[in-house]
Coordinates of C-alpha atoms in Angstrom, one line a residue:
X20 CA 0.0 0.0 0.0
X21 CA 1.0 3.4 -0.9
X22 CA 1.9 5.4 2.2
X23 CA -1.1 7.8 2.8
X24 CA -3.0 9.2 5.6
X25 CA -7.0 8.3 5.5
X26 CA -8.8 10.4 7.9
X27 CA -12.4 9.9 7.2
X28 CA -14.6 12.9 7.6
X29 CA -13.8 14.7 11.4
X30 CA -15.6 16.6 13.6
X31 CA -13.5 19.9 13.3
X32 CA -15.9 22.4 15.9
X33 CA -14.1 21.3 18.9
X34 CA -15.4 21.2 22.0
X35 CA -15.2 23.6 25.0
X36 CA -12.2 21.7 27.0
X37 CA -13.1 21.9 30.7
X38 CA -9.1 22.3 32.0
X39 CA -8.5 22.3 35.6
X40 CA -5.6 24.7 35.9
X41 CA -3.7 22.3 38.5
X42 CA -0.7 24.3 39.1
X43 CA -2.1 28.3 39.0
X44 CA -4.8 26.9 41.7
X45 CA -2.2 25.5 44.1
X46 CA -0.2 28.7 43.9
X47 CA -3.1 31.2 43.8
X48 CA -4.0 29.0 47.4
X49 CA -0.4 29.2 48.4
X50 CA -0.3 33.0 47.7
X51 CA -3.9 33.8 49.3
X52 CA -3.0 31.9 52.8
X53 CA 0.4 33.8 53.3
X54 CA -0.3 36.7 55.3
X55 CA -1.4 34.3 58.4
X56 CA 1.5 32.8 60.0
X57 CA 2.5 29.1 59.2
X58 CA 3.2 26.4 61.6
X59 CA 5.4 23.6 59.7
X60 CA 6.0 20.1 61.1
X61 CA 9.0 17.9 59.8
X62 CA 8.3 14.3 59.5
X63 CA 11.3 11.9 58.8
X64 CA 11.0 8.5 57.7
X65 CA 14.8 6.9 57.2
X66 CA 14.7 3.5 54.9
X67 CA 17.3 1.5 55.8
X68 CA 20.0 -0.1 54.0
X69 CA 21.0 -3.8 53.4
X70 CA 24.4 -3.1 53.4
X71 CA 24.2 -1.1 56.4
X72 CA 24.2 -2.2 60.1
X73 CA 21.2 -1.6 62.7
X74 CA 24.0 0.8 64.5
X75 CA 24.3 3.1 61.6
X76 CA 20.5 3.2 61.6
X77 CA 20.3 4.2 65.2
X78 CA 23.4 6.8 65.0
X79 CA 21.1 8.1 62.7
X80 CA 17.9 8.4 64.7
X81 CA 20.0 9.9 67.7
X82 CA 21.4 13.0 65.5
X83 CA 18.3 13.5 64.2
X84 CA 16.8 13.5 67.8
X85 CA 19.9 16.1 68.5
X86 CA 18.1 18.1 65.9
X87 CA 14.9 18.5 67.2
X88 CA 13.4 16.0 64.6
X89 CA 12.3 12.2 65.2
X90 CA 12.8 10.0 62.6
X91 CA 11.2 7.1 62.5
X92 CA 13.3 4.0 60.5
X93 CA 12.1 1.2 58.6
X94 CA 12.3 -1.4 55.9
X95 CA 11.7 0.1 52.3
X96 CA 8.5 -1.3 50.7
X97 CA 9.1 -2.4 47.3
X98 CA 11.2 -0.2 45.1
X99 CA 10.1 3.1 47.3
X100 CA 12.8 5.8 47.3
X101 CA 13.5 8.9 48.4
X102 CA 11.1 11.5 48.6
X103 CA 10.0 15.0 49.7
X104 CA 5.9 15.5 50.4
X105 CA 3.7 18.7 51.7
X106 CA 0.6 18.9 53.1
X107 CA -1.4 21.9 54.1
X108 CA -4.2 22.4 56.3
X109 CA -5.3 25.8 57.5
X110 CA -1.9 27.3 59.4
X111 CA -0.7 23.7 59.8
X112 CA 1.9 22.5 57.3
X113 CA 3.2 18.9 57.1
X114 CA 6.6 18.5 55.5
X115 CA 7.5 14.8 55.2
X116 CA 10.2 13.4 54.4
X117 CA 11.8 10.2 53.3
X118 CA 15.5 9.2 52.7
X119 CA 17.5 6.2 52.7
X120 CA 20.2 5.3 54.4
X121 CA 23.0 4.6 51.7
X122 CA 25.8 1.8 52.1
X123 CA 28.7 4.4 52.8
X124 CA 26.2 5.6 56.2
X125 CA 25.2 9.3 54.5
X126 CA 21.8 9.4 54.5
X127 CA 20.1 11.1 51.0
X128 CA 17.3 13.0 50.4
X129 CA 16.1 14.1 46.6
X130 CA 18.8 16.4 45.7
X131 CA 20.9 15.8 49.0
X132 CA 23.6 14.0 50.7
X133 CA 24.4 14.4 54.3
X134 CA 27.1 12.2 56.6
X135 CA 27.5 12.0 60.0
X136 CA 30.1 14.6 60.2
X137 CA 27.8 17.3 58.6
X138 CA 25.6 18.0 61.4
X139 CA 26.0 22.0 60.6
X140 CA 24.2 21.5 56.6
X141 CA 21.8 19.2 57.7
X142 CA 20.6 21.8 60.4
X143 CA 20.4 24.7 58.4
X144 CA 18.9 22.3 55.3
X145 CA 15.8 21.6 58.0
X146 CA 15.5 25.5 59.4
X147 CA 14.9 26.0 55.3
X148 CA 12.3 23.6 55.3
X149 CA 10.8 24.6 57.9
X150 CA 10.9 28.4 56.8
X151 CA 9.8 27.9 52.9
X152 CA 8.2 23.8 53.3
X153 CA 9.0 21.6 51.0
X154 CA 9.9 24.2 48.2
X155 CA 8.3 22.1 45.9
X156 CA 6.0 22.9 43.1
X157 CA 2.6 20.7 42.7
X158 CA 4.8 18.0 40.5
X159 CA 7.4 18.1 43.6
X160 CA 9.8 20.3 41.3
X161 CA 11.6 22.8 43.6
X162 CA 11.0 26.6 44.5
X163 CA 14.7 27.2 43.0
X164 CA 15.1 28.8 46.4
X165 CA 12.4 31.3 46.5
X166 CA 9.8 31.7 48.8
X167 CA 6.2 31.0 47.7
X168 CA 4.8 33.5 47.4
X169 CA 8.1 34.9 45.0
X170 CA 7.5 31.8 42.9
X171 CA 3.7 32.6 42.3
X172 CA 4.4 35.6 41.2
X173 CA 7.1 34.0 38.8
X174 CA 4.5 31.7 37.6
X175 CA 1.9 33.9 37.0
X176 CA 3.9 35.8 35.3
X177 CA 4.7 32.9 32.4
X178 CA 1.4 32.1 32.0
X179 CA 0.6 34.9 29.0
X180 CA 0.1 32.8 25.7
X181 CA 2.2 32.5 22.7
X182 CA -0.2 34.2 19.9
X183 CA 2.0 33.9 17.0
X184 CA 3.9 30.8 15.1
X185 CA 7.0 29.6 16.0
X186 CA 7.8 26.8 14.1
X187 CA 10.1 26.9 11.3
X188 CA 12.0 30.1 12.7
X189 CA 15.3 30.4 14.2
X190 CA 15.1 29.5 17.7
X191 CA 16.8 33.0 18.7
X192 CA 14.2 35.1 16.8
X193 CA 11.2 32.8 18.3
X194 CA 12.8 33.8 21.8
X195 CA 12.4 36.8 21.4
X196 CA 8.8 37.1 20.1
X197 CA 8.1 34.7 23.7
X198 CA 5.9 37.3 25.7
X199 CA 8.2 36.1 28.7
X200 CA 8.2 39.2 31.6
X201 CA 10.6 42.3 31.7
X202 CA 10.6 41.9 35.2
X203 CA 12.6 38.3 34.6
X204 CA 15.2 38.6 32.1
X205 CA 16.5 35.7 30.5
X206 CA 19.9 35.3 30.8
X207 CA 22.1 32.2 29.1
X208 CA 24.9 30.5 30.8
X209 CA 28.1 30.8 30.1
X210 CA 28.1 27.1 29.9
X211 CA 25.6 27.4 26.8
X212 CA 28.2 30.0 24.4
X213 CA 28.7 27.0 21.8
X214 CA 24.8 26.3 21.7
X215 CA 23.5 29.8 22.0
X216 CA 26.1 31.0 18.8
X217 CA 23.7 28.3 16.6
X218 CA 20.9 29.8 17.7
X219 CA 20.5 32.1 15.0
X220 CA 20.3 29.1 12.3
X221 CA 18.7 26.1 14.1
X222 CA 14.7 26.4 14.2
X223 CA 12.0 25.5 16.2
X224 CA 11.1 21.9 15.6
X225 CA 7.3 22.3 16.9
X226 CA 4.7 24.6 17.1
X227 CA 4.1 25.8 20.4
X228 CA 1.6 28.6 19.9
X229 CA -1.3 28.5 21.8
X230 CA 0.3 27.5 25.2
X231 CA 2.0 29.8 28.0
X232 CA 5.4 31.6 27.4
X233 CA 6.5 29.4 30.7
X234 CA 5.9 26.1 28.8
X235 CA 6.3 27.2 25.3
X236 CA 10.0 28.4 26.5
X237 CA 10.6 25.2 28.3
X238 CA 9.6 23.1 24.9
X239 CA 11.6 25.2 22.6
X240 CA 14.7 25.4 24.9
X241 CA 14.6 21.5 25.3
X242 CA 14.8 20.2 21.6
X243 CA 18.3 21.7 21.9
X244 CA 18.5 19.8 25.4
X245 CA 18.8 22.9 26.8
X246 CA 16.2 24.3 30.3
X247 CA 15.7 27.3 32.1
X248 CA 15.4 28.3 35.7
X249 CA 14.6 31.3 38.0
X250 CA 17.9 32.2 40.0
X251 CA 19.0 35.2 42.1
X252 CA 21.2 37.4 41.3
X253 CA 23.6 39.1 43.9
X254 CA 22.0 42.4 43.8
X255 CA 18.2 40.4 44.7
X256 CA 16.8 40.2 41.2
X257 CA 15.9 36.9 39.3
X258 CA 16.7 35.8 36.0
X259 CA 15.9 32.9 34.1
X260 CA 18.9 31.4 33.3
X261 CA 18.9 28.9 30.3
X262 CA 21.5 26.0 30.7
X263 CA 22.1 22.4 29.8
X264 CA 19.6 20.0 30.9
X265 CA 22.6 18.1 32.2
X266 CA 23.7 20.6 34.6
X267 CA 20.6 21.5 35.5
X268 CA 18.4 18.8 36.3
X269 CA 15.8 21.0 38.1
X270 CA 14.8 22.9 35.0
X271 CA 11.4 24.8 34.6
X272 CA 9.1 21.8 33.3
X273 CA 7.8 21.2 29.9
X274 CA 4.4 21.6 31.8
X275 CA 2.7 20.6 35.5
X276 CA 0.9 17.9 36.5
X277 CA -3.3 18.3 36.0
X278 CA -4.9 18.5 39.5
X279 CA -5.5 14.9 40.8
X280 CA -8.7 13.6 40.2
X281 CA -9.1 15.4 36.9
X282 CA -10.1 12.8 34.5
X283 CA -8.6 12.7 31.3
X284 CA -12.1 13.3 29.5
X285 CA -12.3 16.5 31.5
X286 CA -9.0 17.8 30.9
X287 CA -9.2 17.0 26.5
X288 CA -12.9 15.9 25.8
X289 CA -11.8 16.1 22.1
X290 CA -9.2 13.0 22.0
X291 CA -11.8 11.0 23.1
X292 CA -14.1 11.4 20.2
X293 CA -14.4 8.2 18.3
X294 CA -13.4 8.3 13.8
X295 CA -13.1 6.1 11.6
X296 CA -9.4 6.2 10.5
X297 CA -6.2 4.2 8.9
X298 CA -3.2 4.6 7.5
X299 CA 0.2 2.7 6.4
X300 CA 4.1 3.4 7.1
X301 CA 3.6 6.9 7.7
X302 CA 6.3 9.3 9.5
X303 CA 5.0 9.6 13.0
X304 CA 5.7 13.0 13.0
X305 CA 2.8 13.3 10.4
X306 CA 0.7 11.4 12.3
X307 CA 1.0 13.7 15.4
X308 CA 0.0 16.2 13.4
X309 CA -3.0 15.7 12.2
X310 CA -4.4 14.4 15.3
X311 CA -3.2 17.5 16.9
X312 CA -5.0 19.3 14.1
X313 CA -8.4 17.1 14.1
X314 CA -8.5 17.2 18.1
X315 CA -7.4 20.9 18.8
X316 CA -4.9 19.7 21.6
X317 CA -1.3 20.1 21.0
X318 CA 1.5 17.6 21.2
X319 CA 4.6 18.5 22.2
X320 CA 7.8 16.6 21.4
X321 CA 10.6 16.0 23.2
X322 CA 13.1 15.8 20.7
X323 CA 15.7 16.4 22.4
X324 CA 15.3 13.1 24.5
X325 CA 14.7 11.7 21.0
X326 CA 17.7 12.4 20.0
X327 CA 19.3 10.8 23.4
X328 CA 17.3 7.4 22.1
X329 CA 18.5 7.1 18.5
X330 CA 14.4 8.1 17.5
X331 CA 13.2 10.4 14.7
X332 CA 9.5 11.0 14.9
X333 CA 10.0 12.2 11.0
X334 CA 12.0 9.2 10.0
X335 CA 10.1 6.8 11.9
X336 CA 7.0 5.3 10.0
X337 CA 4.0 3.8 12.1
X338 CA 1.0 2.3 10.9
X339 CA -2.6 1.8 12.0
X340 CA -5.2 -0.4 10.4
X341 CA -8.2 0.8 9.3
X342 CA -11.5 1.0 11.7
X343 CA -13.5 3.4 14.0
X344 CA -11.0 4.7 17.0
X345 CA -10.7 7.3 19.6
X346 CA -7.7 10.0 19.0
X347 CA -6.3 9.1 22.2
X348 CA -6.4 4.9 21.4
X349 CA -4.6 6.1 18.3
X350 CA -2.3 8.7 20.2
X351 CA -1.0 5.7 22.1
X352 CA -1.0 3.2 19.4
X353 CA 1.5 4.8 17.5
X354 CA 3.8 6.2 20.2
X355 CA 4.1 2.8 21.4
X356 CA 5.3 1.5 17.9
X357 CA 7.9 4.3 18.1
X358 CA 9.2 3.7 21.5
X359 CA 7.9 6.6 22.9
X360 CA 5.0 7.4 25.7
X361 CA 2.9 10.1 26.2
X362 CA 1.4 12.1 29.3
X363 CA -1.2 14.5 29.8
X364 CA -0.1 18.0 31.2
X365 CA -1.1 21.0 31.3
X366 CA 0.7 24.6 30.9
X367 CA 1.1 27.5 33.8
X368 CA -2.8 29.0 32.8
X369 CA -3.9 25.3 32.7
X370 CA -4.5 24.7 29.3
X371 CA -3.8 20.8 28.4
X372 CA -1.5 19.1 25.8
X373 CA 0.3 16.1 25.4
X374 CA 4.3 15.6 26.3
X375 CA 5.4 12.9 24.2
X376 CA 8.9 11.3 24.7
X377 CA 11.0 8.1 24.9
X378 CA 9.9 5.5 26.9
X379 CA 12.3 4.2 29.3
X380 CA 11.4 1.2 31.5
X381 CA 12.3 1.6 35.1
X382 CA 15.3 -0.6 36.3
X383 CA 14.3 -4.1 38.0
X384 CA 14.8 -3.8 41.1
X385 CA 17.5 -6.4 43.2
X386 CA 15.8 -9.3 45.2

């Protein structure tokens, strides 16, 4: 068979998409509750290690006693690892938190290390938490530092949309048509002078119009695997400060988590609308597109963790057999024949799209 795209007759009028705006809700709550004074509790649960002895464990609990802080140590369950959580009711805020004990005795948190010997870290490191909680966004990203109510203001502030197209034109000149705010210039690394110099000739490889300058920037910037963050300067101002995706794994994300409990029918009512549609060895790239066209919800990309896998949406060809479907059933057909998943996020004014990128199956875990 030749290699066409048959898409029978489609409903183009699309519907009203009832979005739950996950992340601006969290932070408009955050923002709105900050003028009473908060009381923050620390919880710690320690796994413990198999390579590790019961008095390394019980070192452990007696520093943290030391500190003010009692942490309670146990078995993991399963593969569980580290992690930070926050609750919030009323003035009361919970911060809990979960680290394992690791086989040289430091004990590690997400995005910390602490031995014995560094008593002094570890003290200030809680004060923090205790001061700014959990610093982490509604997908557990971190507050880059900033207190809450500066990172609302920073997120508000990304959520104008991107009202012109971007795809096709040098990445620099699509930068700078972002409506990103005055108030946060972006700033690139020094770490980023070989990248930024082919900035002027490389384009953008998707369209992002349509969604937030926050996660239209984040797209754009990661095809070159490149990410941005908010960061302090000296003087007290903040920048957004592009670098590599390797230095920085705690980037602005290509979009946030939907609320939970939204339903995926609530969040793109369109994708779920049955077609009849087939086709045969056709570039997924293509493919993408014309759903994204047909359905009204845009699908993002990630090309530069394509890249990382050896995958090219445009070379790769994926087929689908002719019958009556719904966009998303197709969606995942054909990002599955790719080696690629898909998730549902939405942007910083909590419009929805889909993140596509490589699948990679977790490690098994030792027995």
């Amino acid at each position: 068979m030749n290699s066409s795209v048959r898409f029978f007759p489609v409903l183009l009028t699309l519907l009203l998409m009832m979005v739950c705006p996950a992340v601006a809700q969290e932070a408009g709550t955050s923002a709105a509750g900050s003028s009473r004074e908060t009381k923050t509790i620390i919880q710690i649960e320690l796994l413990s290690s198999r390579f590790g002895g019961p008095l390394v464990s019980q070192e452990w609990g007696r520093l943290f006693e030391k500190l003010g802080v009692v942490a309670r140590i146990r078995q993991p369950v399963f593969d569980e690892e580290p992690e930070i959580k926050e609750s919030v009711r009323g003035t009361l805020r919970l911060v809990k938190l979960i680290g394992q004990i690791d086989r040289d005795g430091s004990v590690v948190f997400p995005g910390h290390r602490f031995r014995q010997s560094e008593m002094d870290e570890l003290r200030e490191w809680l004060e923090e938490l205790r001061t700014y909680g959990a610093q982490g966004a509604p997908t557990g990203k971190p507050l880059w530092g900033l207190q809450r109510a500066q990172f609302t203001e920073i997120f508000d502030s990304l959520k104008s949309p991107i009202e012109v197209e971007l795809k096709g034109r040098p990445v620099e000149e699509a930068l700078a048509e972002l409506p990103l705010p005055a108030t946060y210039p972006v700033r690139w690394h020094t770490s980023t002078e070989a990248i930024r110099e082919t900035a002027g000739s490389v384009n953008v490889l998707q369209e992002v119009r349509g969604l937030s300058a926050g996660t239209g920037l984040s797209a754009i910037l990661a095809d070159l695997g490149l990410g941005y963050r908010p960061l302090r300067t000296p003087s007290g101002s903040i920048e957004l400060v592009i670098q590599k995706l390797s230095d920085a794994p705690d980037a602005w994300p290509v979009g946030w988590e939907p609320l939970e409990g939204t339903s995926r029918l609530q969040l793109a009512p369109t994708l779920f609308q049955m077609e009849r549609v087939g086709f045969d060895q056709v570039p997924l790239a293509e493919i993408l597109d014309a759903i994204e066209t047909a359905t009204g919800v845009p699908i993002i990309i990630d090309y530069g963790q394509c890249r990382t896998h050896d995958i090219d949406p445009h070379e790769l060809r994926v087929s689908y057999p002719t019958k009556r479907t719904a966009w998303a059933l197709l969606v995942n057909s054909v990002v599955r024949q790719a080696r690629l998943t898909k998730e549902f996020k939405v942007d910083e004014a909590g419009h929805t799209f889909l993140h596509v990128y490589p699948f990679v199956p977790k490690a098994a875990t030792e027995r």
